[in-house]
mmCIF file with all atom_site columns, C-alpha atoms in Angstrom:
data_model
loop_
_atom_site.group_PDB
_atom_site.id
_atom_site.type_symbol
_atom_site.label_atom_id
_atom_site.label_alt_id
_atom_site.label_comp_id
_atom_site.label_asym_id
_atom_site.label_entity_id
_atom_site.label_seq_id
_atom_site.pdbx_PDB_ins_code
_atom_site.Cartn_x
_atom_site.Cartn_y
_atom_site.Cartn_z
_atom_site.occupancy
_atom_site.B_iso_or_equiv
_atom_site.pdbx_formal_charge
_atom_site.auth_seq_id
_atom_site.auth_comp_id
_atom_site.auth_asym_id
_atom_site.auth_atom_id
_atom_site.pdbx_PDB_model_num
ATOM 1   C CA . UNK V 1 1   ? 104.458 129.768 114.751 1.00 0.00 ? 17  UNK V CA 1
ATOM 2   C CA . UNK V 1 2   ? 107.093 129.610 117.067 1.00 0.00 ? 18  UNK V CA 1
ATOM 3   C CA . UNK V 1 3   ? 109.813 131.796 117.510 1.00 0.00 ? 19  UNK V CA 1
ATOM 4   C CA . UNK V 1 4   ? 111.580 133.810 115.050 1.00 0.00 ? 20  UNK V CA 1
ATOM 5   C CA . UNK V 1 5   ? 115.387 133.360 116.696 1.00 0.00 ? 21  UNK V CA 1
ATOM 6   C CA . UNK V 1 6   ? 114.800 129.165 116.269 1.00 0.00 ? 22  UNK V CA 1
ATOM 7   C CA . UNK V 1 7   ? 112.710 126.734 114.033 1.00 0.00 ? 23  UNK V CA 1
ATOM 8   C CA . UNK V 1 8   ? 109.237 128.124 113.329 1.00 0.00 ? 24  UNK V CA 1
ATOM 9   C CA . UNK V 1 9   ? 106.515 128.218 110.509 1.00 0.00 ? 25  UNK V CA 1
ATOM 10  C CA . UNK V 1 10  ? 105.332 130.658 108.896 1.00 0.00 ? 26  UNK V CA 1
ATOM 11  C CA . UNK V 1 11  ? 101.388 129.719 108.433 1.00 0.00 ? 27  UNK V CA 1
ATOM 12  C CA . UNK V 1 12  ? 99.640  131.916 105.512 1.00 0.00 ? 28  UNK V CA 1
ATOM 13  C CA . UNK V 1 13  ? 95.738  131.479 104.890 1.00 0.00 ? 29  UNK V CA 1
ATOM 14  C CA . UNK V 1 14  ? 93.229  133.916 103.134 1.00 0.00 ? 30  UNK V CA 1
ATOM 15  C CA . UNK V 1 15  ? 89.902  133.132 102.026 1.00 0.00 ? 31  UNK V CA 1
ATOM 16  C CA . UNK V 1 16  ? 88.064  136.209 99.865  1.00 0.00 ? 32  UNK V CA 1
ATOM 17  C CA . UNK V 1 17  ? 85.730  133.605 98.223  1.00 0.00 ? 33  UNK V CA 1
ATOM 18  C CA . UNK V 1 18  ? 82.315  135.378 97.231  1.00 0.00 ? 34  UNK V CA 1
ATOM 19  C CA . UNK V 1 19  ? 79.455  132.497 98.585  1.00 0.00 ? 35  UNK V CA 1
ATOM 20  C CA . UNK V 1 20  ? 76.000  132.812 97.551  1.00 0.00 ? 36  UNK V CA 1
ATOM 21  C CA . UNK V 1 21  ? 73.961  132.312 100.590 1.00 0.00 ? 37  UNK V CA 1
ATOM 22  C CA . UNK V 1 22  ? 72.285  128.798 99.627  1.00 0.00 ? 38  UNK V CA 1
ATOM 23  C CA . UNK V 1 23  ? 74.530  126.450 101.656 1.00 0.00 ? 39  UNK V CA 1
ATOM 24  C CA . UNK V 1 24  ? 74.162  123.940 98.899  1.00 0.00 ? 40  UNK V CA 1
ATOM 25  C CA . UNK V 1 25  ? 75.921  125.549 96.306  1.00 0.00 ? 41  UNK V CA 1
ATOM 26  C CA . UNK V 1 26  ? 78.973  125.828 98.552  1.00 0.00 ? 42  UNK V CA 1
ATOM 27  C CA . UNK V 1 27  ? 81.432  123.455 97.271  1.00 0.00 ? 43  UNK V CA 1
ATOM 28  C CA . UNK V 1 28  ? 84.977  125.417 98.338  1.00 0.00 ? 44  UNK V CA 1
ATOM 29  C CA . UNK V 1 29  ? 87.057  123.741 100.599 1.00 0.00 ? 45  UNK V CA 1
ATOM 30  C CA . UNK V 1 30  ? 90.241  124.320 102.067 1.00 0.00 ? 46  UNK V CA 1
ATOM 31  C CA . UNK V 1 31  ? 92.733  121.773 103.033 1.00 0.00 ? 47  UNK V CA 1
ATOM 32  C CA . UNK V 1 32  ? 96.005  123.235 105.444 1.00 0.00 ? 48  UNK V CA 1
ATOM 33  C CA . UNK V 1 33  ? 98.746  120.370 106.307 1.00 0.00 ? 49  UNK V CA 1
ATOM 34  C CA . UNK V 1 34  ? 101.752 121.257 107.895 1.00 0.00 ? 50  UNK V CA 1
ATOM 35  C CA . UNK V 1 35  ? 104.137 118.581 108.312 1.00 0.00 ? 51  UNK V CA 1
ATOM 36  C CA . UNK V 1 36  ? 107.013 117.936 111.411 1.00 0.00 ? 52  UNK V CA 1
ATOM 37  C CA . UNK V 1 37  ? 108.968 114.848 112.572 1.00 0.00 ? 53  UNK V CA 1
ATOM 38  C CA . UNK V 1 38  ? 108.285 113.534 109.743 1.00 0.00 ? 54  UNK V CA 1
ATOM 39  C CA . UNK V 1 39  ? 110.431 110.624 108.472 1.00 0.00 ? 55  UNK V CA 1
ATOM 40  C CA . UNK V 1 40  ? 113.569 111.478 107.205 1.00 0.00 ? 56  UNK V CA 1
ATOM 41  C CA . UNK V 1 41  ? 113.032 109.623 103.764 1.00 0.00 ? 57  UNK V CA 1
ATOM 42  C CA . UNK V 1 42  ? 109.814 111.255 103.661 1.00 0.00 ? 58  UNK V CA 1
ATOM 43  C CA . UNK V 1 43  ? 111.344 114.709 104.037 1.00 0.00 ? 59  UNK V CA 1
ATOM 44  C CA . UNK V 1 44  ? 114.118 114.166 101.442 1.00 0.00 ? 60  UNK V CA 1
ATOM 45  C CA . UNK V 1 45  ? 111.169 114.325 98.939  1.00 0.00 ? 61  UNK V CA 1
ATOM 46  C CA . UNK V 1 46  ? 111.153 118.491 100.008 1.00 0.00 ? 62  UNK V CA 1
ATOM 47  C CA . UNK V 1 47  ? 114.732 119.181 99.741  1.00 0.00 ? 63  UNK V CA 1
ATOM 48  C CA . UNK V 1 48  ? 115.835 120.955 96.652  1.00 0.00 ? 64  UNK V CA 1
ATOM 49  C CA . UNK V 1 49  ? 119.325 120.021 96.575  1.00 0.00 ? 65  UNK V CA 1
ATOM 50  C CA . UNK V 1 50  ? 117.734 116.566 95.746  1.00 0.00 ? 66  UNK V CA 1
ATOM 51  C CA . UNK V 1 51  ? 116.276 117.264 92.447  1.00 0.00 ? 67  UNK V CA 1
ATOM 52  C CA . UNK V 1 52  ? 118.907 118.105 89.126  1.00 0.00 ? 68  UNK V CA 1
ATOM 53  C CA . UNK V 1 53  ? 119.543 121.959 89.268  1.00 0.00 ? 69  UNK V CA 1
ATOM 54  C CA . UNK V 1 54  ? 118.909 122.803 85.742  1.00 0.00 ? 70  UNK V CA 1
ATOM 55  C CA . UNK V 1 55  ? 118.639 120.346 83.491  1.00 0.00 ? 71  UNK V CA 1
ATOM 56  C CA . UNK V 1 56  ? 120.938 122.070 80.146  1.00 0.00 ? 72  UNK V CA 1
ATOM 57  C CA . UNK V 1 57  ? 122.137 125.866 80.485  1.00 0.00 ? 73  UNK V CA 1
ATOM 58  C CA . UNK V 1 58  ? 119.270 127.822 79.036  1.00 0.00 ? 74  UNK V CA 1
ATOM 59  C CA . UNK V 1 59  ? 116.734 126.515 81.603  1.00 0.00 ? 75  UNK V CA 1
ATOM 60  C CA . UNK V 1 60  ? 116.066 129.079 83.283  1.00 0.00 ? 76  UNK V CA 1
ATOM 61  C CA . UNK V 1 61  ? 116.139 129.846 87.623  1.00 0.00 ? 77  UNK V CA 1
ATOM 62  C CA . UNK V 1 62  ? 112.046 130.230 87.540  1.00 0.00 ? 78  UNK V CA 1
ATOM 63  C CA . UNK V 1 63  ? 111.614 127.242 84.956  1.00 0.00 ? 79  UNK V CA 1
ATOM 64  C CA . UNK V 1 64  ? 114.382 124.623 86.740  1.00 0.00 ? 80  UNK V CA 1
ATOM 65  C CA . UNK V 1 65  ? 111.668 125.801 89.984  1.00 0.00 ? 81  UNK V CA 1
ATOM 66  C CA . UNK V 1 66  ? 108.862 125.157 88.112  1.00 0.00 ? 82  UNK V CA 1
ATOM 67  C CA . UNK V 1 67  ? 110.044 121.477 87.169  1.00 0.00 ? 83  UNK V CA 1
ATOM 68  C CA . UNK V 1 68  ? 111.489 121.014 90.422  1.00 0.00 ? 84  UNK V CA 1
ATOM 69  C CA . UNK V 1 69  ? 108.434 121.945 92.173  1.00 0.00 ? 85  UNK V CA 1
ATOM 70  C CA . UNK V 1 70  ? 106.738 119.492 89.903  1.00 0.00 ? 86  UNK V CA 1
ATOM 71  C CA . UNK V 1 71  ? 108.701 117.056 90.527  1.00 0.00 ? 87  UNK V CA 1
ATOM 72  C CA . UNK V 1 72  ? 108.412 116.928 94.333  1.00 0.00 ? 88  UNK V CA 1
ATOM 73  C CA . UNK V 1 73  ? 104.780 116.872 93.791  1.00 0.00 ? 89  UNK V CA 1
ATOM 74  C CA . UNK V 1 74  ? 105.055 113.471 91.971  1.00 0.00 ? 90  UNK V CA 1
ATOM 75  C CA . UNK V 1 75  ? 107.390 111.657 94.098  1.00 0.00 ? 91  UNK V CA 1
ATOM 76  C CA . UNK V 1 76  ? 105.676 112.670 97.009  1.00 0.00 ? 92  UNK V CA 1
ATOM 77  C CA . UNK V 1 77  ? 102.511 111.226 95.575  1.00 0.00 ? 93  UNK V CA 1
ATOM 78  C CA . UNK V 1 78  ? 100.392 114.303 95.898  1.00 0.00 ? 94  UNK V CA 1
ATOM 79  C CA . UNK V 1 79  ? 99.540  114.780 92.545  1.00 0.00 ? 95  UNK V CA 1
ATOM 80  C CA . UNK V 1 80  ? 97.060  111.279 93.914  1.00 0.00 ? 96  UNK V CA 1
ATOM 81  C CA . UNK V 1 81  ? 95.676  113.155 96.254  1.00 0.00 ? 97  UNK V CA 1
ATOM 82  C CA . UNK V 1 82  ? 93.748  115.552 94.307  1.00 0.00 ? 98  UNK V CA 1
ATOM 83  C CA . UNK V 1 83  ? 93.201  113.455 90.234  1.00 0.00 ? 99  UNK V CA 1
ATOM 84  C CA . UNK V 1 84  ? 91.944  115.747 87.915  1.00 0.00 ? 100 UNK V CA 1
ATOM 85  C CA . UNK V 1 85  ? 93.289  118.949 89.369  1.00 0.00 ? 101 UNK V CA 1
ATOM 86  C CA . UNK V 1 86  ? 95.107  121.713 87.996  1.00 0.00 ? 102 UNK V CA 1
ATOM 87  C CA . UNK V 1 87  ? 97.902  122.467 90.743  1.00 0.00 ? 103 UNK V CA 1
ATOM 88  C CA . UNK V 1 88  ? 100.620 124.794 91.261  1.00 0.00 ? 104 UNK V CA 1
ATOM 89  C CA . UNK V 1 89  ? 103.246 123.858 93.033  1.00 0.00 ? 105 UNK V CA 1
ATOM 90  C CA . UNK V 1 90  ? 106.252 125.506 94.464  1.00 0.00 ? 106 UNK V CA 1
ATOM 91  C CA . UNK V 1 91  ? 109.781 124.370 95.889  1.00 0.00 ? 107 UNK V CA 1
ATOM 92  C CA . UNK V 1 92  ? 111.613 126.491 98.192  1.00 0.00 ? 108 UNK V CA 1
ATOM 93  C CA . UNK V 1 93  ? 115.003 125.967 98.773  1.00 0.00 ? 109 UNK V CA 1
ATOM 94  C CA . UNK V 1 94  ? 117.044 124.798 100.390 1.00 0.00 ? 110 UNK V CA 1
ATOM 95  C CA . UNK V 1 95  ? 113.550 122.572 101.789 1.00 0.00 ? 111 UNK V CA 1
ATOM 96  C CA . UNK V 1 96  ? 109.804 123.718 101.603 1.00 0.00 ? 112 UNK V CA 1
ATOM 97  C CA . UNK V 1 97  ? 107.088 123.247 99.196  1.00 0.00 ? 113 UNK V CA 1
ATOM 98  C CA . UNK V 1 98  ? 103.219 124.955 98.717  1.00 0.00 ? 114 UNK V CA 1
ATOM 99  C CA . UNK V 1 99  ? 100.985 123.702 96.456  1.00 0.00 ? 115 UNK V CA 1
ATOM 100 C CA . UNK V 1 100 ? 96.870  125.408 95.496  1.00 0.00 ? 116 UNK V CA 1
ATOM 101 C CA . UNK V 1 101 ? 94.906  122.600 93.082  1.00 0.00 ? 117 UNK V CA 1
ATOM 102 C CA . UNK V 1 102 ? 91.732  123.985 91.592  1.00 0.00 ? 118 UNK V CA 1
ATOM 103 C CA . UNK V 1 103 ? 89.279  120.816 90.943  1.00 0.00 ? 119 UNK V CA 1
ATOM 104 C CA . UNK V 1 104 ? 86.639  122.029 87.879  1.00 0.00 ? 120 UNK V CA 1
ATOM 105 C CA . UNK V 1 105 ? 83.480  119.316 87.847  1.00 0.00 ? 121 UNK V CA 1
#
């Protein structure tokens, strides 16, 4: 969204879910947020230069992203928003983050 030569977003969504026809049994749902002008505390939460690099010198890039991304996800407080669900998240650098939570009843 927006152009390419300035600030944009690039907005990804795919949905190959298999539903049975009975509308009941239809439980999926899809949440999209995409945040701007958001406070600048707030958005400190999604910048990766804010978090520790690598925590001793066999962590790994992927695993210092891993705990990174994790990390954003708690002090942003949206681990709350889905309790009980498995999610992977993911930090971009230098600012960004994606997160998919699978909820199991």
């Amino acid at each position: 969204l927006g152009p390419v030569t300035s600030d944009h977003w690039f907005v990804f969504v795919a949905d190959h879910t298999k539903r049975q026809a009975d509308e009941d049994n239809d439980t999926d749902r899809v949440l999209n947020i995409m945040m701007f002008d958001i406070d600048e505390d707030v958005a400190q939460k999604f910048y990766y230069d804010q978090y520790t690099p690598k925590l001793h010198a066999d962590e790994t890039d992927e695993e210092a992203t891993r705990r990174i991304s994790t990390e954003q996800t708690k002090q942003a407080g949206i681990d709350a928003l889905v309790p009980g669900a498995t999610i992977d998240p993911r930090a971009f650098e230098p600012c960004g983050y994606s997160m998919n939570a699978v909820l199991f009843h």
